[in-house]
Amino acid sequence: MADNNIMMIEYAPARTCKRKPTIENTDYLMKIEELANTMLIYFRDKELGIETSMHEAPGPRTLTTNNRKLSTSACEDIGGKKKKKRKVTKQVVRTPVVVNDVTEGLKEFVPNVLKGNELTLVIQKILFKSDTKKVLNRLNMPIIQLESDKFLTEGEKRVLDRSEGEIEVRVLGPTLEMYENTMKLRKWRMSSTENYVLTTNWYRFRSKNKLRLKITSKIQVWAFRGADQRLCFAVVCVEEPEVETLDSDS
């Protein structure tokens, strides 16, 4: 009898720790899975810009995004694929280019008096306070706001594309007088945009012409080639501010 007991113990199947599924366990797991699916759909739809609620139960439904209706299956197709980030282009609201006695006088002065050519409007902008600060000493010209980028040769563009690239230029002032000192044209890169800047002696140039180049004045910057075909700029005021502002040298 002892031998039989030993044999039964020796060949008895090992006990497992697995629990038999019950109705309560199954319902619990289904609820967890349902909640997880709801959360996944919510965060996916949020990334797609679709307004949904965390309390929505998953299932066939129609969602609206950007005035278009998408079914759940269509959203899942979009969400399942690897999406490329779309580059958002900033929209610039351009004001009409001012044409008046100042601009017409410049168009006659450059070719007839300076013997210059290739006169091109680069930018029309408001002269901001930051353009007048001594510590910054630069006129900022955002590339996205340019009227034309054809004032540079391919060689000049390559120079400015270098990290420390700069071009020495002459600048004609609002009184149609060539400034005695040269300036530097550089390309200034920011996280979200790129700019051309006139720097080195800009603050002195603006201070000399501050009766015309006032803060909030509307100015135009023109590019042209001098008699020696070197790059030059003309900075003129086409509209003075309606309300005078106090200049700051800080």
mmCIF file of C-alpha atoms in Angstrom:
data_model
loop_
_atom_site.group_PDB
_atom_site.id
_atom_site.type_symbol
_atom_site.label_atom_id
_atom_site.label_comp_id
_atom_site.label_asym_id
_atom_site.label_seq_id
_atom_site.Cartn_x
_atom_site.Cartn_y
_atom_site.Cartn_z
ATOM 1 C CA MET A 1 0.000 0.000 0.000
ATOM 2 C CA ALA A 2 2.895 2.300 0.830
ATOM 3 C CA ASP A 3 4.388 1.615 -2.577
ATOM 4 C CA ASN A 4 1.173 2.557 -4.325
ATOM 5 C CA ASN A 5 1.018 5.843 -2.425
ATOM 6 C CA ILE A 6 4.580 6.622 -3.414
ATOM 7 C CA MET A 7 3.822 5.946 -7.065
ATOM 8 C CA MET A 8 0.750 8.184 -6.952
ATOM 9 C CA ILE A 9 2.776 11.026 -5.461
ATOM 10 C CA GLU A 10 5.557 10.510 -7.977
ATOM 11 C CA TYR A 11 3.297 10.645 -11.042
ATOM 12 C CA ALA A 12 0.672 13.092 -9.800
ATOM 13 C CA PRO A 13 0.377 16.164 -12.156
ATOM 14 C CA ALA A 14 1.809 19.386 -10.798
ATOM 15 C CA ARG A 15 -0.618 22.058 -9.709
ATOM 16 C CA THR A 16 -0.718 25.302 -11.708
ATOM 17 C CA CYS A 17 -1.416 28.823 -10.475
ATOM 18 C CA LYS A 18 -3.716 29.694 -13.342
ATOM 19 C CA ARG A 19 -7.209 30.666 -12.393
ATOM 20 C CA LYS A 20 -10.146 29.575 -14.436
ATOM 21 C CA PRO A 21 -11.701 32.539 -16.241
ATOM 22 C CA THR A 22 -14.914 33.667 -14.667
ATOM 23 C CA ILE A 23 -17.611 35.933 -15.959
ATOM 24 C CA GLU A 24 -16.445 38.650 -13.553
ATOM 25 C CA ASN A 25 -12.788 38.423 -14.734
ATOM 26 C CA THR A 26 -13.762 38.454 -18.407
ATOM 27 C CA ASP A 27 -15.977 41.510 -17.984
ATOM 28 C CA TYR A 28 -13.195 43.273 -16.093
ATOM 29 C CA LEU A 29 -10.627 42.574 -18.806
ATOM 30 C CA MET A 30 -13.039 43.657 -21.519
ATOM 31 C CA LYS A 31 -13.641 46.943 -19.715
ATOM 32 C CA ILE A 32 -9.895 47.558 -19.413
ATOM 33 C CA GLU A 33 -9.390 46.814 -23.097
ATOM 34 C CA GLU A 34 -12.332 49.045 -24.009
ATOM 35 C CA LEU A 35 -10.926 51.893 -21.915
ATOM 36 C CA ALA A 36 -7.462 51.463 -23.459
ATOM 37 C CA ASN A 37 -8.921 51.567 -26.966
ATOM 38 C CA THR A 38 -10.909 54.678 -26.092
ATOM 39 C CA MET A 39 -7.764 56.411 -24.828
ATOM 40 C CA LEU A 40 -5.790 55.427 -27.921
ATOM 41 C CA ILE A 41 -8.520 56.781 -30.189
ATOM 42 C CA TYR A 42 -8.714 59.989 -28.152
ATOM 43 C CA PHE A 43 -4.996 60.755 -28.334
ATOM 44 C CA ARG A 44 -4.824 59.756 -32.003
ATOM 45 C CA ASP A 45 -7.758 62.015 -32.864
ATOM 46 C CA LYS A 46 -6.223 64.828 -30.813
ATOM 47 C CA GLU A 47 -3.062 64.581 -32.890
ATOM 48 C CA LEU A 48 -5.163 64.719 -36.059
ATOM 49 C CA GLY A 49 -7.019 67.786 -34.822
ATOM 50 C CA ILE A 50 -10.315 65.963 -34.378
ATOM 51 C CA GLU A 51 -12.491 66.922 -31.427
ATOM 52 C CA THR A 52 -13.576 63.853 -29.477
ATOM 53 C CA SER A 53 -14.407 63.026 -25.879
ATOM 54 C CA MET A 54 -12.631 60.603 -23.581
ATOM 55 C CA HIS A 55 -16.062 59.294 -22.599
ATOM 56 C CA GLU A 56 -16.966 58.204 -26.106
ATOM 57 C CA ALA A 57 -17.167 54.473 -26.448
ATOM 58 C CA PRO A 58 -15.184 53.057 -29.363
ATOM 59 C CA GLY A 59 -17.243 52.035 -32.315
ATOM 60 C CA PRO A 60 -18.392 53.257 -35.719
ATOM 61 C CA ARG A 61 -18.951 57.011 -35.684
ATOM 62 C CA THR A 62 -18.482 60.051 -37.875
ATOM 63 C CA LEU A 63 -16.130 62.854 -36.854
ATOM 64 C CA THR A 64 -15.684 66.284 -38.348
ATOM 65 C CA THR A 65 -12.323 67.938 -38.980
ATOM 66 C CA ASN A 66 -11.542 70.973 -41.098
ATOM 67 C CA ASN A 67 -15.104 70.914 -42.498
ATOM 68 C CA ARG A 68 -14.632 67.324 -43.709
ATOM 69 C CA LYS A 69 -16.373 64.262 -42.314
ATOM 70 C CA LEU A 70 -14.204 61.260 -41.513
ATOM 71 C CA SER A 71 -15.468 57.851 -40.508
ATOM 72 C CA THR A 72 -13.805 55.911 -37.722
ATOM 73 C CA SER A 73 -12.268 53.520 -40.224
ATOM 74 C CA ALA A 74 -10.834 56.404 -42.229
ATOM 75 C CA CYS A 75 -9.367 57.899 -39.074
ATOM 76 C CA GLU A 76 -7.841 54.547 -38.147
ATOM 77 C CA ASP A 77 -6.275 54.296 -41.597
ATOM 78 C CA ILE A 78 -4.755 57.723 -41.150
ATOM 79 C CA GLY A 79 -3.695 57.036 -37.597
ATOM 80 C CA GLY A 80 -2.158 53.677 -38.508
ATOM 81 C CA LYS A 81 0.173 55.115 -41.087
ATOM 82 C CA LYS A 82 3.348 56.970 -40.321
ATOM 83 C CA LYS A 83 2.412 60.585 -40.844
ATOM 84 C CA LYS A 84 4.873 63.161 -42.090
ATOM 85 C CA LYS A 85 4.854 66.483 -40.326
ATOM 86 C CA ARG A 86 3.546 69.129 -42.641
ATOM 87 C CA LYS A 87 5.549 72.322 -42.825
ATOM 88 C CA VAL A 88 3.320 75.231 -41.947
ATOM 89 C CA THR A 89 3.990 78.271 -44.085
ATOM 90 C CA LYS A 90 3.430 81.554 -42.382
ATOM 91 C CA GLN A 91 1.031 83.799 -44.207
ATOM 92 C CA VAL A 92 2.235 87.378 -44.481
ATOM 93 C CA VAL A 93 -0.341 90.107 -44.961
ATOM 94 C CA ARG A 94 1.238 92.551 -47.370
ATOM 95 C CA THR A 95 0.181 96.167 -47.512
ATOM 96 C CA PRO A 96 0.061 97.872 -50.916
ATOM 97 C CA VAL A 97 3.431 99.216 -52.003
ATOM 98 C CA VAL A 98 3.502 102.979 -51.609
ATOM 99 C CA VAL A 99 4.227 104.983 -54.754
ATOM 100 C CA ASN A 100 4.679 108.720 -54.234
ATOM 101 C CA ASP A 101 7.053 111.612 -54.878
ATOM 102 C CA VAL A 102 9.736 109.990 -52.713
ATOM 103 C CA THR A 103 9.810 106.741 -54.677
ATOM 104 C CA GLU A 104 9.565 108.501 -58.044
ATOM 105 C CA GLY A 105 12.388 110.846 -57.087
ATOM 106 C CA LEU A 106 14.558 107.879 -56.096
ATOM 107 C CA LYS A 107 13.910 106.192 -59.438
ATOM 108 C CA GLU A 108 15.199 109.272 -61.243
ATOM 109 C CA PHE A 109 18.112 110.029 -58.894
ATOM 110 C CA VAL A 110 19.822 106.624 -58.943
ATOM 111 C CA PRO A 111 20.300 106.257 -62.717
ATOM 112 C CA ASN A 112 20.672 109.939 -63.622
ATOM 113 C CA VAL A 113 22.886 111.210 -60.774
ATOM 114 C CA LEU A 114 24.602 108.130 -59.337
ATOM 115 C CA LYS A 115 24.779 106.320 -62.685
ATOM 116 C CA GLY A 116 23.395 103.273 -60.914
ATOM 117 C CA ASN A 117 21.269 100.519 -62.364
ATOM 118 C CA GLU A 118 19.138 97.497 -61.455
ATOM 119 C CA LEU A 119 17.084 99.465 -58.929
ATOM 120 C CA THR A 120 14.908 96.902 -57.113
ATOM 121 C CA LEU A 121 12.490 97.245 -54.206
ATOM 122 C CA VAL A 122 13.671 94.856 -51.488
ATOM 123 C CA ILE A 123 11.180 95.465 -48.683
ATOM 124 C CA GLN A 124 8.546 97.840 -47.376
ATOM 125 C CA LYS A 125 8.225 97.708 -43.604
ATOM 126 C CA ILE A 126 7.470 99.615 -40.444
ATOM 127 C CA LEU A 127 10.526 100.903 -38.616
ATOM 128 C CA PHE A 128 10.244 99.203 -35.255
ATOM 129 C CA LYS A 129 11.839 100.266 -32.005
ATOM 130 C CA SER A 130 14.204 97.310 -32.203
ATOM 131 C CA ASP A 131 15.515 98.747 -35.503
ATOM 132 C CA THR A 132 16.606 101.890 -33.649
ATOM 133 C CA LYS A 133 18.335 100.424 -30.618
ATOM 134 C CA LYS A 134 22.038 101.121 -30.237
ATOM 135 C CA VAL A 135 22.727 97.754 -28.604
ATOM 136 C CA LEU A 136 21.296 95.919 -31.642
ATOM 137 C CA ASN A 137 22.685 98.242 -34.322
ATOM 138 C CA ARG A 138 20.858 96.620 -37.241
ATOM 139 C CA LEU A 139 17.968 97.026 -39.637
ATOM 140 C CA ASN A 140 16.040 93.784 -39.770
ATOM 141 C CA MET A 141 14.571 92.626 -43.101
ATOM 142 C CA PRO A 142 12.699 89.301 -42.689
ATOM 143 C CA ILE A 143 13.126 87.221 -45.825
ATOM 144 C CA ILE A 144 9.478 86.145 -45.700
ATOM 145 C CA GLN A 145 8.471 89.820 -46.111
ATOM 146 C CA LEU A 146 10.756 90.649 -49.047
ATOM 147 C CA GLU A 147 9.234 92.072 -52.196
ATOM 148 C CA SER A 148 12.070 90.531 -54.208
ATOM 149 C CA ASP A 149 15.190 88.450 -53.583
ATOM 150 C CA LYS A 150 16.674 89.060 -57.026
ATOM 151 C CA PHE A 151 18.895 91.906 -55.884
ATOM 152 C CA LEU A 152 21.669 89.413 -55.056
ATOM 153 C CA THR A 153 23.868 87.532 -57.482
ATOM 154 C CA GLU A 154 24.360 83.793 -57.025
ATOM 155 C CA GLY A 155 27.873 84.465 -55.774
ATOM 156 C CA GLU A 156 26.603 86.941 -53.172
ATOM 157 C CA LYS A 157 23.972 84.459 -52.012
ATOM 158 C CA ARG A 158 26.664 81.831 -51.480
ATOM 159 C CA VAL A 159 28.706 84.300 -49.435
ATOM 160 C CA LEU A 160 25.748 85.143 -47.200
ATOM 161 C CA ASP A 161 24.855 81.468 -46.772
ATOM 162 C CA ARG A 162 28.167 80.914 -44.984
ATOM 163 C CA SER A 163 28.031 81.100 -41.209
ATOM 164 C CA GLU A 164 30.079 84.307 -40.992
ATOM 165 C CA GLY A 165 29.373 85.556 -44.494
ATOM 166 C CA GLU A 166 28.917 89.275 -45.058
ATOM 167 C CA ILE A 167 29.000 91.789 -47.898
ATOM 168 C CA GLU A 168 30.212 95.371 -47.603
ATOM 169 C CA VAL A 169 27.635 97.800 -49.019
ATOM 170 C CA ARG A 170 27.040 101.540 -49.439
ATOM 171 C CA VAL A 171 23.760 103.089 -48.287
ATOM 172 C CA LEU A 172 21.863 106.054 -49.703
ATOM 173 C CA GLY A 173 19.869 107.960 -47.095
ATOM 174 C CA PRO A 174 16.360 109.471 -47.190
ATOM 175 C CA THR A 175 17.797 112.867 -48.226
ATOM 176 C CA LEU A 176 19.401 111.182 -51.274
ATOM 177 C CA GLU A 177 22.844 111.587 -49.719
ATOM 178 C CA MET A 178 25.252 108.658 -49.766
ATOM 179 C CA TYR A 179 26.319 107.823 -46.237
ATOM 180 C CA GLU A 180 30.043 108.251 -45.739
ATOM 181 C CA ASN A 181 30.625 104.913 -43.975
ATOM 182 C CA THR A 182 29.966 101.473 -45.372
ATOM 183 C CA MET A 183 27.697 98.894 -43.747
ATOM 184 C CA LYS A 184 27.583 95.109 -43.750
ATOM 185 C CA LEU A 185 24.807 92.966 -45.178
ATOM 186 C CA ARG A 186 24.445 89.686 -43.340
ATOM 187 C CA LYS A 187 22.027 86.777 -43.147
ATOM 188 C CA TRP A 188 20.627 86.304 -39.678
ATOM 189 C CA ARG A 189 19.105 82.909 -38.913
ATOM 190 C CA MET A 190 16.485 82.444 -36.222
ATOM 191 C CA SER A 191 14.647 79.323 -35.105
ATOM 192 C CA SER A 192 11.551 80.069 -37.182
ATOM 193 C CA THR A 193 12.732 82.451 -39.890
ATOM 194 C CA GLU A 194 15.698 83.963 -41.713
ATOM 195 C CA ASN A 195 16.465 87.632 -42.112
ATOM 196 C CA TYR A 196 18.775 89.934 -43.975
ATOM 197 C CA VAL A 197 20.217 92.636 -41.740
ATOM 198 C CA LEU A 198 22.072 95.852 -42.414
ATOM 199 C CA THR A 199 24.556 96.256 -39.602
ATOM 200 C CA THR A 200 27.818 98.023 -38.703
ATOM 201 C CA ASN A 201 27.190 101.792 -38.632
ATOM 202 C CA TRP A 202 23.428 101.324 -39.010
ATOM 203 C CA TYR A 203 22.736 103.018 -35.661
ATOM 204 C CA ARG A 204 24.818 106.056 -36.642
ATOM 205 C CA PHE A 205 23.132 106.232 -40.039
ATOM 206 C CA ARG A 206 19.673 106.095 -38.488
ATOM 207 C CA SER A 207 20.598 108.685 -35.810
ATOM 208 C CA LYS A 208 21.809 111.047 -38.516
ATOM 209 C CA ASN A 209 18.481 110.667 -40.319
ATOM 210 C CA LYS A 210 16.182 110.310 -37.283
ATOM 211 C CA LEU A 211 13.999 113.262 -38.330
ATOM 212 C CA ARG A 212 12.839 111.114 -41.262
ATOM 213 C CA LEU A 213 13.532 107.576 -40.046
ATOM 214 C CA LYS A 214 11.243 107.694 -37.009
ATOM 215 C CA ILE A 215 9.868 104.780 -35.049
ATOM 216 C CA THR A 216 6.684 103.445 -36.748
ATOM 217 C CA SER A 217 7.590 105.233 -40.001
ATOM 218 C CA LYS A 218 6.849 103.211 -43.097
ATOM 219 C CA ILE A 219 10.108 102.806 -44.964
ATOM 220 C CA GLN A 220 11.256 101.183 -48.168
ATOM 221 C CA VAL A 221 14.638 99.607 -48.771
ATOM 222 C CA TRP A 222 15.808 99.517 -52.375
ATOM 223 C CA ALA A 223 18.864 97.772 -53.804
ATOM 224 C CA PHE A 224 20.851 98.910 -56.811
ATOM 225 C CA ARG A 225 24.227 98.559 -58.440
ATOM 226 C CA GLY A 226 26.550 101.529 -58.321
ATOM 227 C CA ALA A 227 28.649 102.765 -61.226
ATOM 228 C CA ASP A 228 31.274 100.174 -60.198
ATOM 229 C CA GLN A 229 28.550 97.448 -60.075
ATOM 230 C CA ARG A 230 28.938 97.042 -56.327
ATOM 231 C CA LEU A 231 25.808 96.393 -54.269
ATOM 232 C CA CYS A 232 24.206 99.481 -52.715
ATOM 233 C CA PHE A 233 21.006 100.173 -50.797
ATOM 234 C CA ALA A 234 18.693 103.151 -50.473
ATOM 235 C CA VAL A 235 16.580 103.642 -47.342
ATOM 236 C CA VAL A 236 13.706 106.120 -47.685
ATOM 237 C CA CYS A 237 10.651 107.056 -45.643
ATOM 238 C CA VAL A 238 7.435 106.844 -47.663
ATOM 239 C CA GLU A 239 4.934 107.493 -44.849
ATOM 240 C CA GLU A 240 5.539 109.249 -41.537
ATOM 241 C CA PRO A 241 3.801 108.029 -38.371
ATOM 242 C CA GLU A 242 0.515 109.674 -37.438
ATOM 243 C CA VAL A 243 1.486 109.696 -33.764
ATOM 244 C CA GLU A 244 4.991 110.719 -32.742
ATOM 245 C CA THR A 245 6.835 108.237 -30.537
ATOM 246 C CA LEU A 246 9.756 108.853 -28.232
ATOM 247 C CA ASP A 247 13.040 107.484 -29.550
ATOM 248 C CA SER A 248 15.151 105.349 -27.273
ATOM 249 C CA ASP A 249 18.930 104.936 -27.488
ATOM 250 C CA SER A 250 19.032 101.928 -25.170
#
